[in-house]
Tab-separated table of C-alpha atoms in Angstrom:
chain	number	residue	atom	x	y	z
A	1	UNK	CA	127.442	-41.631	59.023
A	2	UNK	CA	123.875	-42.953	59.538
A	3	UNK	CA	122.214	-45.713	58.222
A	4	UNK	CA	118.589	-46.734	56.744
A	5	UNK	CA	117.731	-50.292	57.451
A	6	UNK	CA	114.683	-52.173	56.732
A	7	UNK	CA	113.557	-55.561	56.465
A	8	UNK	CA	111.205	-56.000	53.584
A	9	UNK	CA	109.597	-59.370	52.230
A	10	UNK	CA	106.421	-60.222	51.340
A	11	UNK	CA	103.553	-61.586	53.659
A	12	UNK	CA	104.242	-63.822	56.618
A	13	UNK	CA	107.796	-64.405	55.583
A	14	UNK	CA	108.784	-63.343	59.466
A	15	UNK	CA	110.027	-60.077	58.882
A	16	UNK	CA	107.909	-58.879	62.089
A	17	UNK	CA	108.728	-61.635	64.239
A	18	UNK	CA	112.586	-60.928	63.983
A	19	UNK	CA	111.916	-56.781	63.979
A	20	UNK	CA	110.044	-57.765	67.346
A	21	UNK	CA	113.307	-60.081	68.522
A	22	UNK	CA	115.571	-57.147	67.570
A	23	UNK	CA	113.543	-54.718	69.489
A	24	UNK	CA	113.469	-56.956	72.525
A	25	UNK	CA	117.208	-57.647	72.210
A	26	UNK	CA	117.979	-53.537	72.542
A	27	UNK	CA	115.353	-53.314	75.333
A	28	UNK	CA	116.890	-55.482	77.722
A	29	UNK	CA	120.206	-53.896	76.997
A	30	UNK	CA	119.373	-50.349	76.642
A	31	UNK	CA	116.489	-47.429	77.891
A	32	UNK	CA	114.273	-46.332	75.026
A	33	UNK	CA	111.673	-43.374	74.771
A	34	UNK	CA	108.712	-42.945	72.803
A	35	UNK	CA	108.823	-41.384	69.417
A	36	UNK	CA	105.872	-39.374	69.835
A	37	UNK	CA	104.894	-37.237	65.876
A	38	UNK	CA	102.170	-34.722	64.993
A	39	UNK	CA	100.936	-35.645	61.314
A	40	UNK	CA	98.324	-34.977	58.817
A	41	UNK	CA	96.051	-38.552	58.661
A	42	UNK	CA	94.710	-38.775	55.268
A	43	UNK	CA	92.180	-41.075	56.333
A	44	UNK	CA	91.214	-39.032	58.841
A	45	UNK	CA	91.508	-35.837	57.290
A	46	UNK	CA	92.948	-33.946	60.145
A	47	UNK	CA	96.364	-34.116	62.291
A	48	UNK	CA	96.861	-36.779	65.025
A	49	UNK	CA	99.290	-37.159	67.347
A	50	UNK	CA	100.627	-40.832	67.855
A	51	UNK	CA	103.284	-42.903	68.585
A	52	UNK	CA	105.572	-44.116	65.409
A	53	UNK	CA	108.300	-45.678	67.019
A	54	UNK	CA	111.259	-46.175	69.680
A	55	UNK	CA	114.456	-43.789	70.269
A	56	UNK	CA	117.280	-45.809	71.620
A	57	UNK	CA	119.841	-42.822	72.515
A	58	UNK	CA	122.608	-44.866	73.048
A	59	UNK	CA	122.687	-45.801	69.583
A	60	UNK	CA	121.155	-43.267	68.002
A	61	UNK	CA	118.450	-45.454	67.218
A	62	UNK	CA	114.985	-45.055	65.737
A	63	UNK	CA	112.994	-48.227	65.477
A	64	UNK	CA	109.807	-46.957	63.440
A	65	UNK	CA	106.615	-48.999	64.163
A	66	UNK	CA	103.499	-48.728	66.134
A	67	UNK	CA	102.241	-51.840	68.739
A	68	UNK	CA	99.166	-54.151	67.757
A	69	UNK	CA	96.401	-55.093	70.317
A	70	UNK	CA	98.674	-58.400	70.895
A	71	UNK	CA	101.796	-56.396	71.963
A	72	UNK	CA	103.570	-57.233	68.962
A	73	UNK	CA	105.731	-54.091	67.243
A	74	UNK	CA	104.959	-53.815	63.724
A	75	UNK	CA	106.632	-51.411	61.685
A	76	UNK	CA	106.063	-49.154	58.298
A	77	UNK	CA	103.188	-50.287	56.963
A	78	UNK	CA	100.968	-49.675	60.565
A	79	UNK	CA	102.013	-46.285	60.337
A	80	UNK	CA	102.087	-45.015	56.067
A	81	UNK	CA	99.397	-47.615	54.988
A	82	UNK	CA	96.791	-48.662	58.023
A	83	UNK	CA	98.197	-45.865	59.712
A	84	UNK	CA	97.207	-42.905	57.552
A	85	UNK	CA	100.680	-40.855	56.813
A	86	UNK	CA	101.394	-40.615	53.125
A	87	UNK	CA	104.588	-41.510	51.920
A	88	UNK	CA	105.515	-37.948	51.041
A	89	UNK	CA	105.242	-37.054	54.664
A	90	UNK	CA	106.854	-39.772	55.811
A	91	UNK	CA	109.867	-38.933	53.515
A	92	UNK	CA	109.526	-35.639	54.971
A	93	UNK	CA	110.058	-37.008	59.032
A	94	UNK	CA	112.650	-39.429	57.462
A	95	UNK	CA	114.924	-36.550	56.106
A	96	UNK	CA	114.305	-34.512	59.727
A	97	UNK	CA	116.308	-37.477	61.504
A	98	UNK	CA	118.299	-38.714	58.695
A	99	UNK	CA	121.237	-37.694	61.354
A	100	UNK	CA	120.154	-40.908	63.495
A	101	UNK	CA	120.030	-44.697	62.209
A	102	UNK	CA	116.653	-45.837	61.257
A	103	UNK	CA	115.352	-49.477	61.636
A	104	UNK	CA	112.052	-50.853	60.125
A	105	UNK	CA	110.023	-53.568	58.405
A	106	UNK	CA	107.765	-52.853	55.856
A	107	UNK	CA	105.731	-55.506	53.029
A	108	UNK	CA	107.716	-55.592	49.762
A	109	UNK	CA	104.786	-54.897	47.962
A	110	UNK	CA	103.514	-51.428	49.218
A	111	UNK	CA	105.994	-48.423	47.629
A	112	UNK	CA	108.840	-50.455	47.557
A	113	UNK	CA	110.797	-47.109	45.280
A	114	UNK	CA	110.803	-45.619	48.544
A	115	UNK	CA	113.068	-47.612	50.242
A	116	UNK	CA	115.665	-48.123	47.396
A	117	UNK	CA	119.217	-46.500	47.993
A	118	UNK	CA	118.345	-43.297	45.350
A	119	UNK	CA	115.788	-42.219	47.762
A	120	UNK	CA	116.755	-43.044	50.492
A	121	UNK	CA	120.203	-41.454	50.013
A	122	UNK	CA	118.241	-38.349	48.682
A	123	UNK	CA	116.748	-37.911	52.574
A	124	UNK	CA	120.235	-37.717	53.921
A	125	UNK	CA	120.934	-40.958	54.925
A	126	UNK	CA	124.613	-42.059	54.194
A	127	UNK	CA	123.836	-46.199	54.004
A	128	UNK	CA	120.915	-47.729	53.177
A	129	UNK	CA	120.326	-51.530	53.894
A	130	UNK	CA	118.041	-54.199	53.315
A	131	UNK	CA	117.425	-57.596	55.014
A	132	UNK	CA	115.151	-58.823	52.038
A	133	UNK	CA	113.115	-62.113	52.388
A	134	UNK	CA	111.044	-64.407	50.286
A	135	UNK	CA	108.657	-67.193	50.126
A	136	UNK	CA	110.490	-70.420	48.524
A	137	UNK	CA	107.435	-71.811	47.018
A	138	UNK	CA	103.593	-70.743	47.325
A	139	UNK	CA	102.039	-73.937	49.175
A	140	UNK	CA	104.330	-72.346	52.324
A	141	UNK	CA	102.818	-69.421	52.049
A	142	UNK	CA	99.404	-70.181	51.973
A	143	UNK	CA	99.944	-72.294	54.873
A	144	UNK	CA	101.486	-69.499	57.190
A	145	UNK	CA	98.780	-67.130	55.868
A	146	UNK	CA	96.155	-69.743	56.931
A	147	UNK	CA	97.632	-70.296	60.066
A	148	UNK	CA	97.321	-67.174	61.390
A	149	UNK	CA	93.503	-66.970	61.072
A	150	UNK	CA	92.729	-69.980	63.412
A	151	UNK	CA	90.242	-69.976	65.670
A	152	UNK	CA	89.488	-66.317	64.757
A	153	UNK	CA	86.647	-67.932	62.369
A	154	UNK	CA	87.932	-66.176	59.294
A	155	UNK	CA	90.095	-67.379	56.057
A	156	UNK	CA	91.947	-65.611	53.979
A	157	UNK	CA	90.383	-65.080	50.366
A	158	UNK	CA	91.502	-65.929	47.264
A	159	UNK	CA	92.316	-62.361	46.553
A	160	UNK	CA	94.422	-61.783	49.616
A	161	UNK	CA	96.399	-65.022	49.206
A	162	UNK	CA	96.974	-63.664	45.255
A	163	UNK	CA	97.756	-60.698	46.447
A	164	UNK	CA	100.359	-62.161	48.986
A	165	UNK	CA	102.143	-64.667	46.249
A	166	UNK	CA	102.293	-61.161	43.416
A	167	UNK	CA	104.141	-59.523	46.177
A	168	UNK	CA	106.525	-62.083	46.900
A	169	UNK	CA	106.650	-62.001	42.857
A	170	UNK	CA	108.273	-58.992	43.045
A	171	UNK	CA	111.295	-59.972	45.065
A	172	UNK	CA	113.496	-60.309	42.469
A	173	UNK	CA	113.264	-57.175	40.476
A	174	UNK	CA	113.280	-55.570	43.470
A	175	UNK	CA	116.832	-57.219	44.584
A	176	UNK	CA	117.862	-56.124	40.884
A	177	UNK	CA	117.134	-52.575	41.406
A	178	UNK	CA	118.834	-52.449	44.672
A	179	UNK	CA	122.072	-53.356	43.285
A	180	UNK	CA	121.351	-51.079	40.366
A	181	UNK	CA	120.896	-48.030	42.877
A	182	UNK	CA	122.995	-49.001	45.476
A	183	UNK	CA	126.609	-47.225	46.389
A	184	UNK	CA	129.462	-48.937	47.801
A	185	UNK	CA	127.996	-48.423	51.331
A	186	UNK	CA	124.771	-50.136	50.963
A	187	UNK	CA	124.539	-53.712	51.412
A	188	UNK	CA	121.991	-56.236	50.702
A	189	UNK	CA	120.854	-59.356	52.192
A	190	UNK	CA	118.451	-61.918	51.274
A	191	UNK	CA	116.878	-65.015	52.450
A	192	UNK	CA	113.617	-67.670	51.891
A	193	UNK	CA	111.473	-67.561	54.945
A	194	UNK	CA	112.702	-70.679	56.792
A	195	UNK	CA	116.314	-69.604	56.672
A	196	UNK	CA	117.688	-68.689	60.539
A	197	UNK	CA	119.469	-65.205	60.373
A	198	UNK	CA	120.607	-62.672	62.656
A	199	UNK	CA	120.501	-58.565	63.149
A	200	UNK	CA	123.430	-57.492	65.571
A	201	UNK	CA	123.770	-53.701	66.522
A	202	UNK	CA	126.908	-53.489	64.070
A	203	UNK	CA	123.975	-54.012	61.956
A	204	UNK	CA	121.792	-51.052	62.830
A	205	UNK	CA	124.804	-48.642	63.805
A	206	UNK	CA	128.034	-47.068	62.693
């Protein structure tokens, strides 16, 4: 039995900070090797090989994301959106390891059908599981989306805080359609952004 699990919210809800605590958590217990994958960039328009992620053994692990210039592990989005794989080829490499446990993070707001038990259970994946979280109101949002661009000179737009609050918008439908899709092995969890929570390896693994 293997198991899909992401942790999807909208913008600077801390999904990346605790994917990055997991990570660490598993590295000091555990050897890892680069996930090194061949794919067709569409912005590119040509096939790069890159790093998409972390293979714990152990566990039978695959923690799907790509390092930022600040060390920081980021995961879907870096590699299907900034990143350059479509979606379709990433549900492609998702259904070639769907015999090991996959961990992620990913924005709520960018092909969110993708990651919903039908689909995922249609790549081969016997459990899929989300750690969903949410913005309580939008004044804390703007805040943490503000606070990130100090002292690099820049501040967020209009549009990109809008942008931030529709995706958080979508949280609920989203936690509808789960429960809608899911089986009696998926599981659900969700939280507001300021709520303390914690991903154990019983978590991640059968």
């Amino acid at each position: 039995m293997t198991k899909f699990t992401v942790i999807l919210g909208s913008p600077c809800t801390g999904k990346t900070t605790k994917f990055n605590e997991v990570f660490n958590e598993l590295s000091e217990k555990y050897e890892s090797e680069p996930l090194i994958h061949t794919f067709f960039n569409k912005k590119k328009g040509s096939d790069i090989t890159k790093q998409i992620g972390f293979y714990f053994s152990e566990l039978n692990l695959m923690m799907i994301g790509s390092h930022n210039k600040r060390g920081q592990l980021q995961g879907l989005d870096v590699i299907t959106n900034s990143g350059g794989m479509n979606m379709d080829t990433f549900d492609e490499f998702l259904k070639g390891i769907s015999d090991r446990n996959v961990f992620t993070e990913a924005n709520a707001g960018f092909s969110p059908a993708r990651k919903l038990p039908v689909n995922i259970h249609s790549l081969g994946f016997d459990q899929c599981n989300w750690v969903l979280l949410k913005h309580s109101n939008r004044e804390v949002m703007e805040e943490r989306k503000i606070s990130r661009t100090e002292g690099t000179g820049r501040v967020p737009s209009q549009e990109s805080l809008d942008s931030a609050w529709k995706d958080n918008a979508i949280i609920p439908r989203l936690l509808e359609r789960f429960r809608e899709e899911s089986s009696g092995e998926d599981s659900i969890r969700c939280y507001k952004s300021t709520t303390a929570f914690s991903i154990t390896e019983e978590d991640l693994i059968i």
